[in-house]
Short mmCIF file of C-alpha atoms in Angstrom, two decimals:
data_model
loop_
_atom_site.label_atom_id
_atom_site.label_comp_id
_atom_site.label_asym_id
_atom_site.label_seq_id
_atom_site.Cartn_x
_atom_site.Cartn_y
_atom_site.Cartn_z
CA UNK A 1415 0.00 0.00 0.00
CA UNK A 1416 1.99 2.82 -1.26
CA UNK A 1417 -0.66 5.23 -1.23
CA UNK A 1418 -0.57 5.44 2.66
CA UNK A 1419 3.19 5.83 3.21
CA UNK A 1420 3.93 7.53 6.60
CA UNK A 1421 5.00 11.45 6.14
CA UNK A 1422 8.35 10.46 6.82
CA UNK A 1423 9.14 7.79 4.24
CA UNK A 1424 7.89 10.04 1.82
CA UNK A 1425 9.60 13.11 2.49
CA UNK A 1426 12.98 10.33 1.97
CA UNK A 1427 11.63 8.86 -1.19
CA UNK A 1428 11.15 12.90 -1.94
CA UNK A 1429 14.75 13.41 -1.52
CA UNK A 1430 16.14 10.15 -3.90
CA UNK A 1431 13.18 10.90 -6.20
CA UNK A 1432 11.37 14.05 -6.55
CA UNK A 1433 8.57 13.20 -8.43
CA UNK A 1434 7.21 10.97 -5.64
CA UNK A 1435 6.74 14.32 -3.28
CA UNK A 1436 4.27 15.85 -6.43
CA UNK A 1437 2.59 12.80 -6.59
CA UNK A 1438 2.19 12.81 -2.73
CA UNK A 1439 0.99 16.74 -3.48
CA UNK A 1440 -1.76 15.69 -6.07
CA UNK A 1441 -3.02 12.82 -4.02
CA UNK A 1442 -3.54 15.28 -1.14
CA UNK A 1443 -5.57 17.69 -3.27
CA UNK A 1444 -7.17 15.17 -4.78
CA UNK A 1445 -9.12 14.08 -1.64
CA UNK A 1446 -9.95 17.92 -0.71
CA UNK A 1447 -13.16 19.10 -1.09
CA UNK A 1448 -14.18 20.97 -4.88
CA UNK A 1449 -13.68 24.10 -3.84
CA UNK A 1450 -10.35 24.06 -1.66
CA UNK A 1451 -8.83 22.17 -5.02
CA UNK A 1452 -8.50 25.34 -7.32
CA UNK A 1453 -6.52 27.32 -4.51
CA UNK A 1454 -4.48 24.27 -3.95
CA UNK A 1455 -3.73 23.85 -7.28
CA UNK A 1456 -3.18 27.45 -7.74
CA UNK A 1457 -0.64 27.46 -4.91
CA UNK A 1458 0.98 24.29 -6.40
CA UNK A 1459 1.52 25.91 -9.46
CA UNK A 1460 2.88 28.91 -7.87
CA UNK A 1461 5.69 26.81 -6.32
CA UNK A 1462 6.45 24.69 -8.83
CA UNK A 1463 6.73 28.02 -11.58
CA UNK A 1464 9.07 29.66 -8.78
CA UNK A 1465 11.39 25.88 -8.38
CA UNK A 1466 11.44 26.13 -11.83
CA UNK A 1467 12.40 30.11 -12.62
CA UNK A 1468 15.17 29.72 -9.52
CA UNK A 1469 16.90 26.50 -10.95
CA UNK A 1470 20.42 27.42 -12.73
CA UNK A 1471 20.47 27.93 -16.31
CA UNK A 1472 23.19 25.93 -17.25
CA UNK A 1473 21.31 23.07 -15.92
CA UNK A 1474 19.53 23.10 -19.35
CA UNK A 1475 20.69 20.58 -22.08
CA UNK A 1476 21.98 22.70 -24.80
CA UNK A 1477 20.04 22.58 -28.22
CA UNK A 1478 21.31 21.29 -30.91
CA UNK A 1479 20.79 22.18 -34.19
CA UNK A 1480 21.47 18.60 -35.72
CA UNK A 1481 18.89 17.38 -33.88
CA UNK A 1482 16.41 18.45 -36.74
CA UNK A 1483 15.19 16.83 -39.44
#
């Protein structure tokens, strides 16, 4: 039963692979009520914009032009 893994086994699992903490996220607002998901969702996408705008550029893969057809 992965679906009820205790707070603290998933904030490890969150550390080795980050994907399991936005799954862990989703499932949350998925069991709130209608109309607490949209502000949830809202917020989630407020974080996840600002992770994203903060990470280092150079991170990126370069493009490459040989790549296309």
């Amino acid at each position: 039963m992965s679906e009820n893994t205790a707070p603290e086994q998933a904030g490890t699992n969150a550390a080795a692979h980050p994907a399991d903490g936005l799954w862990s996220r989703l499932r949350l607002i998925e069991g709130q009520p209608l109309d607490s998901r949209a502000a949830a969702y809202t917020a989630l996408h407020d974080d996840l914009a600002r992770r994203l705008e903060s990470a280092p550029r150079e991170a990126a893969a370069p493009r490459s032009g040989s790549d296309r057809g």
